[in-house]
Amino acid sequence: MDRIGQVAQLLGIKTHVIRYWEREFPHLRPSKNTSGQRIYSPEKVKEIQRIHRLLHVEGFTIAGAKKYLQAHEQGEEREGALIPKEMEGSLLRIQEEIQQFLEELEEKFSPPC
């Protein structure tokens, strides 16, 4: 069982960020010890790490992370579920550029007929 300061230090974030996430993601709410300190189970720490990854690594918004977690809980995880909406257009453009490049390579290096 970890206290909020330990979890914050593990992730390199401030304790107020975790308290904010507790309000936004109610399933994160920890138990408290006799002196009222937040105590996080290993499962809660894993979930906090997951939310941290979604928000700070994958670029999700709070709303997007909520949708992702809800879909994941319902077994609706799909290809591309980790792609934030804001990035879809850019990724499609990059995909088209790669496809065009591959076609040019194939044309250049394919044996003559």
mmCIF file with all atom_site columns, C-alpha atoms in Angstrom:
data_model
loop_
_atom_site.group_PDB
_atom_site.id
_atom_site.type_symbol
_atom_site.label_atom_id
_atom_site.label_alt_id
_atom_site.label_comp_id
_atom_site.label_asym_id
_atom_site.label_entity_id
_atom_site.label_seq_id
_atom_site.pdbx_PDB_ins_code
_atom_site.Cartn_x
_atom_site.Cartn_y
_atom_site.Cartn_z
_atom_site.occupancy
_atom_site.B_iso_or_equiv
_atom_site.pdbx_formal_charge
_atom_site.auth_seq_id
_atom_site.auth_comp_id
_atom_site.auth_asym_id
_atom_site.auth_atom_id
_atom_site.pdbx_PDB_model_num
ATOM 1   C CA . MET A 1 1   ? 0.000   0.000  0.000   1.00 0.00 ? 1   MET A CA 1
ATOM 2   C CA . ASP A 1 2   ? 1.397   3.363  -1.050  1.00 0.00 ? 2   ASP A CA 1
ATOM 3   C CA . ARG A 1 3   ? 0.595   6.868  0.130   1.00 0.00 ? 3   ARG A CA 1
ATOM 4   C CA . ILE A 1 4   ? -0.213  9.635  -2.337  1.00 0.00 ? 4   ILE A CA 1
ATOM 5   C CA . GLY A 1 5   ? 3.258   11.177 -2.087  1.00 0.00 ? 5   GLY A CA 1
ATOM 6   C CA . GLN A 1 6   ? 4.898   7.887  -2.963  1.00 0.00 ? 6   GLN A CA 1
ATOM 7   C CA . VAL A 1 7   ? 2.642   7.380  -5.990  1.00 0.00 ? 7   VAL A CA 1
ATOM 8   C CA . ALA A 1 8   ? 3.238   10.956 -7.148  1.00 0.00 ? 8   ALA A CA 1
ATOM 9   C CA . GLN A 1 9   ? 6.987   10.525 -6.819  1.00 0.00 ? 9   GLN A CA 1
ATOM 10  C CA . LEU A 1 10  ? 6.860   7.231  -8.733  1.00 0.00 ? 10  LEU A CA 1
ATOM 11  C CA . LEU A 1 11  ? 5.187   8.997  -11.678 1.00 0.00 ? 11  LEU A CA 1
ATOM 12  C CA . GLY A 1 12  ? 7.018   12.305 -11.395 1.00 0.00 ? 12  GLY A CA 1
ATOM 13  C CA . ILE A 1 13  ? 3.833   14.317 -10.848 1.00 0.00 ? 13  ILE A CA 1
ATOM 14  C CA . LYS A 1 14  ? 2.409   16.456 -8.054  1.00 0.00 ? 14  LYS A CA 1
ATOM 15  C CA . THR A 1 15  ? -0.021  15.090 -5.468  1.00 0.00 ? 15  THR A CA 1
ATOM 16  C CA . HIS A 1 16  ? -2.700  17.604 -6.479  1.00 0.00 ? 16  HIS A CA 1
ATOM 17  C CA . VAL A 1 17  ? -2.748  15.992 -9.939  1.00 0.00 ? 17  VAL A CA 1
ATOM 18  C CA . ILE A 1 18  ? -3.637  12.624 -8.407  1.00 0.00 ? 18  ILE A CA 1
ATOM 19  C CA . ARG A 1 19  ? -6.323  14.242 -6.248  1.00 0.00 ? 19  ARG A CA 1
ATOM 20  C CA . TYR A 1 20  ? -7.763  15.869 -9.383  1.00 0.00 ? 20  TYR A CA 1
ATOM 21  C CA . TRP A 1 21  ? -7.745  12.518 -11.197 1.00 0.00 ? 21  TRP A CA 1
ATOM 22  C CA . GLU A 1 22  ? -9.619  11.002 -8.235  1.00 0.00 ? 22  GLU A CA 1
ATOM 23  C CA . ARG A 1 23  ? -12.424 13.495 -8.887  1.00 0.00 ? 23  ARG A CA 1
ATOM 24  C CA . GLU A 1 24  ? -12.424 12.819 -12.634 1.00 0.00 ? 24  GLU A CA 1
ATOM 25  C CA . PHE A 1 25  ? -12.024 9.033  -12.340 1.00 0.00 ? 25  PHE A CA 1
ATOM 26  C CA . PRO A 1 26  ? -14.046 8.035  -9.244  1.00 0.00 ? 26  PRO A CA 1
ATOM 27  C CA . HIS A 1 27  ? -12.815 4.421  -9.365  1.00 0.00 ? 27  HIS A CA 1
ATOM 28  C CA . LEU A 1 28  ? -9.374  5.743  -8.335  1.00 0.00 ? 28  LEU A CA 1
ATOM 29  C CA . ARG A 1 29  ? -10.548 6.857  -4.912  1.00 0.00 ? 29  ARG A CA 1
ATOM 30  C CA . PRO A 1 30  ? -8.271  5.207  -2.373  1.00 0.00 ? 30  PRO A CA 1
ATOM 31  C CA . SER A 1 31  ? -8.955  4.001  1.109   1.00 0.00 ? 31  SER A CA 1
ATOM 32  C CA . LYS A 1 32  ? -7.628  6.069  3.990   1.00 0.00 ? 32  LYS A CA 1
ATOM 33  C CA . ASN A 1 33  ? -5.612  5.013  6.997   1.00 0.00 ? 33  ASN A CA 1
ATOM 34  C CA . THR A 1 34  ? -6.499  5.916  10.588  1.00 0.00 ? 34  THR A CA 1
ATOM 35  C CA . SER A 1 35  ? -4.818  9.309  10.263  1.00 0.00 ? 35  SER A CA 1
ATOM 36  C CA . GLY A 1 36  ? -6.791  10.099 7.090   1.00 0.00 ? 36  GLY A CA 1
ATOM 37  C CA . GLN A 1 37  ? -3.947  9.664  4.613   1.00 0.00 ? 37  GLN A CA 1
ATOM 38  C CA . ARG A 1 38  ? -4.773  8.254  1.195   1.00 0.00 ? 38  ARG A CA 1
ATOM 39  C CA . ILE A 1 39  ? -3.547  4.674  0.829   1.00 0.00 ? 39  ILE A CA 1
ATOM 40  C CA . TYR A 1 40  ? -3.404  3.135  -2.657  1.00 0.00 ? 40  TYR A CA 1
ATOM 41  C CA . SER A 1 41  ? -3.542  -0.589 -3.317  1.00 0.00 ? 41  SER A CA 1
ATOM 42  C CA . PRO A 1 42  ? -1.243  -2.013 -6.000  1.00 0.00 ? 42  PRO A CA 1
ATOM 43  C CA . GLU A 1 43  ? -4.273  -2.220 -8.327  1.00 0.00 ? 43  GLU A CA 1
ATOM 44  C CA . LYS A 1 44  ? -5.062  1.483  -7.823  1.00 0.00 ? 44  LYS A CA 1
ATOM 45  C CA . VAL A 1 45  ? -1.411  2.382  -8.436  1.00 0.00 ? 45  VAL A CA 1
ATOM 46  C CA . LYS A 1 46  ? -1.532  0.415  -11.712 1.00 0.00 ? 46  LYS A CA 1
ATOM 47  C CA . GLU A 1 47  ? -4.685  2.272  -12.744 1.00 0.00 ? 47  GLU A CA 1
ATOM 48  C CA . ILE A 1 48  ? -3.097  5.628  -11.896 1.00 0.00 ? 48  ILE A CA 1
ATOM 49  C CA . GLN A 1 49  ? -0.078  4.636  -14.011 1.00 0.00 ? 49  GLN A CA 1
ATOM 50  C CA . ARG A 1 50  ? -2.430  3.720  -16.843 1.00 0.00 ? 50  ARG A CA 1
ATOM 51  C CA . ILE A 1 51  ? -4.203  7.084  -16.667 1.00 0.00 ? 51  ILE A CA 1
ATOM 52  C CA . HIS A 1 52  ? -0.844  8.846  -16.514 1.00 0.00 ? 52  HIS A CA 1
ATOM 53  C CA . ARG A 1 53  ? 0.232   7.025  -19.693 1.00 0.00 ? 53  ARG A CA 1
ATOM 54  C CA . LEU A 1 54  ? -3.006  7.898  -21.493 1.00 0.00 ? 54  LEU A CA 1
ATOM 55  C CA . LEU A 1 55  ? -2.838  11.580 -20.547 1.00 0.00 ? 55  LEU A CA 1
ATOM 56  C CA . HIS A 1 56  ? 0.882   12.313 -20.593 1.00 0.00 ? 56  HIS A CA 1
ATOM 57  C CA . VAL A 1 57  ? 2.314   9.821  -23.092 1.00 0.00 ? 57  VAL A CA 1
ATOM 58  C CA . GLU A 1 58  ? -0.504  9.052  -25.528 1.00 0.00 ? 58  GLU A CA 1
ATOM 59  C CA . GLY A 1 59  ? -1.860  12.616 -25.515 1.00 0.00 ? 59  GLY A CA 1
ATOM 60  C CA . PHE A 1 60  ? -5.444  11.885 -24.494 1.00 0.00 ? 60  PHE A CA 1
ATOM 61  C CA . THR A 1 61  ? -7.694  14.506 -22.971 1.00 0.00 ? 61  THR A CA 1
ATOM 62  C CA . ILE A 1 62  ? -9.487  13.653 -19.711 1.00 0.00 ? 62  ILE A CA 1
ATOM 63  C CA . ALA A 1 63  ? -12.686 13.026 -21.699 1.00 0.00 ? 63  ALA A CA 1
ATOM 64  C CA . GLY A 1 64  ? -10.827 10.846 -24.195 1.00 0.00 ? 64  GLY A CA 1
ATOM 65  C CA . ALA A 1 65  ? -9.175  8.822  -21.442 1.00 0.00 ? 65  ALA A CA 1
ATOM 66  C CA . LYS A 1 66  ? -12.573 8.272  -19.808 1.00 0.00 ? 66  LYS A CA 1
ATOM 67  C CA . LYS A 1 67  ? -14.009 7.022  -23.108 1.00 0.00 ? 67  LYS A CA 1
ATOM 68  C CA . TYR A 1 68  ? -11.030 4.757  -23.693 1.00 0.00 ? 68  TYR A CA 1
ATOM 69  C CA . LEU A 1 69  ? -11.198 3.266  -20.202 1.00 0.00 ? 69  LEU A CA 1
ATOM 70  C CA . GLN A 1 70  ? -14.951 2.775  -20.482 1.00 0.00 ? 70  GLN A CA 1
ATOM 71  C CA . ALA A 1 71  ? -14.607 1.046  -23.871 1.00 0.00 ? 71  ALA A CA 1
ATOM 72  C CA . HIS A 1 72  ? -11.782 -1.110 -22.529 1.00 0.00 ? 72  HIS A CA 1
ATOM 73  C CA . GLU A 1 73  ? -13.867 -2.176 -19.527 1.00 0.00 ? 73  GLU A CA 1
ATOM 74  C CA . GLN A 1 74  ? -16.709 -3.137 -21.875 1.00 0.00 ? 74  GLN A CA 1
ATOM 75  C CA . GLY A 1 75  ? -14.393 -5.153 -24.106 1.00 0.00 ? 75  GLY A CA 1
ATOM 76  C CA . GLU A 1 76  ? -14.730 -2.737 -27.012 1.00 0.00 ? 76  GLU A CA 1
ATOM 77  C CA . GLU A 1 77  ? -11.029 -2.105 -27.381 1.00 0.00 ? 77  GLU A CA 1
ATOM 78  C CA . ARG A 1 78  ? -10.263 -1.844 -31.060 1.00 0.00 ? 78  ARG A CA 1
ATOM 79  C CA . GLU A 1 79  ? -7.386  -1.084 -33.346 1.00 0.00 ? 79  GLU A CA 1
ATOM 80  C CA . GLY A 1 80  ? -6.667  2.621  -33.134 1.00 0.00 ? 80  GLY A CA 1
ATOM 81  C CA . ALA A 1 81  ? -8.369  3.068  -29.768 1.00 0.00 ? 81  ALA A CA 1
ATOM 82  C CA . LEU A 1 82  ? -5.220  4.715  -28.411 1.00 0.00 ? 82  LEU A CA 1
ATOM 83  C CA . ILE A 1 83  ? -5.176  7.388  -31.127 1.00 0.00 ? 83  ILE A CA 1
ATOM 84  C CA . PRO A 1 84  ? -6.489  10.737 -29.916 1.00 0.00 ? 84  PRO A CA 1
ATOM 85  C CA . LYS A 1 85  ? -9.013  12.343 -32.281 1.00 0.00 ? 85  LYS A CA 1
ATOM 86  C CA . GLU A 1 86  ? -6.754  15.363 -32.714 1.00 0.00 ? 86  GLU A CA 1
ATOM 87  C CA . MET A 1 87  ? -4.075  13.153 -34.291 1.00 0.00 ? 87  MET A CA 1
ATOM 88  C CA . GLU A 1 88  ? -6.204  11.103 -36.691 1.00 0.00 ? 88  GLU A CA 1
ATOM 89  C CA . GLY A 1 89  ? -5.902  13.555 -39.604 1.00 0.00 ? 89  GLY A CA 1
ATOM 90  C CA . SER A 1 90  ? -2.142  13.829 -39.280 1.00 0.00 ? 90  SER A CA 1
ATOM 91  C CA . LEU A 1 91  ? -1.735  10.083 -39.042 1.00 0.00 ? 91  LEU A CA 1
ATOM 92  C CA . LEU A 1 92  ? -3.885  9.504  -42.126 1.00 0.00 ? 92  LEU A CA 1
ATOM 93  C CA . ARG A 1 93  ? -1.779  12.001 -44.077 1.00 0.00 ? 93  ARG A CA 1
ATOM 94  C CA . ILE A 1 94  ? 1.431   10.280 -42.958 1.00 0.00 ? 94  ILE A CA 1
ATOM 95  C CA . GLN A 1 95  ? -0.030  6.906  -43.887 1.00 0.00 ? 95  GLN A CA 1
ATOM 96  C CA . GLU A 1 96  ? -0.858  8.215  -47.385 1.00 0.00 ? 96  GLU A CA 1
ATOM 97  C CA . GLU A 1 97  ? 2.680   9.591  -47.782 1.00 0.00 ? 97  GLU A CA 1
ATOM 98  C CA . ILE A 1 98  ? 4.177   6.254  -46.765 1.00 0.00 ? 98  ILE A CA 1
ATOM 99  C CA . GLN A 1 99  ? 1.908   4.415  -49.186 1.00 0.00 ? 99  GLN A CA 1
ATOM 100 C CA . GLN A 1 100 ? 2.929   6.755  -52.002 1.00 0.00 ? 100 GLN A CA 1
ATOM 101 C CA . PHE A 1 101 ? 6.612   6.278  -51.138 1.00 0.00 ? 101 PHE A CA 1
ATOM 102 C CA . LEU A 1 102 ? 6.209   2.486  -51.160 1.00 0.00 ? 102 LEU A CA 1
ATOM 103 C CA . GLU A 1 103 ? 4.536   2.625  -54.558 1.00 0.00 ? 103 GLU A CA 1
ATOM 104 C CA . GLU A 1 104 ? 7.406   4.735  -55.917 1.00 0.00 ? 104 GLU A CA 1
ATOM 105 C CA . LEU A 1 105 ? 9.955   2.260  -54.541 1.00 0.00 ? 105 LEU A CA 1
ATOM 106 C CA . GLU A 1 106 ? 8.087   -0.666 -56.022 1.00 0.00 ? 106 GLU A CA 1
ATOM 107 C CA . GLU A 1 107 ? 7.927   1.066  -59.399 1.00 0.00 ? 107 GLU A CA 1
ATOM 108 C CA . LYS A 1 108 ? 11.620  1.943  -59.296 1.00 0.00 ? 108 LYS A CA 1
ATOM 109 C CA . PHE A 1 109 ? 12.890  -1.471 -58.204 1.00 0.00 ? 109 PHE A CA 1
ATOM 110 C CA . SER A 1 110 ? 10.445  -3.890 -59.801 1.00 0.00 ? 110 SER A CA 1
ATOM 111 C CA . PRO A 1 111 ? 11.875  -6.039 -62.592 1.00 0.00 ? 111 PRO A CA 1
ATOM 112 C CA . PRO A 1 112 ? 11.008  -4.981 -66.147 1.00 0.00 ? 112 PRO A CA 1
ATOM 113 C CA . CYS A 1 113 ? 8.168   -6.861 -67.779 1.00 0.00 ? 113 CYS A CA 1
#
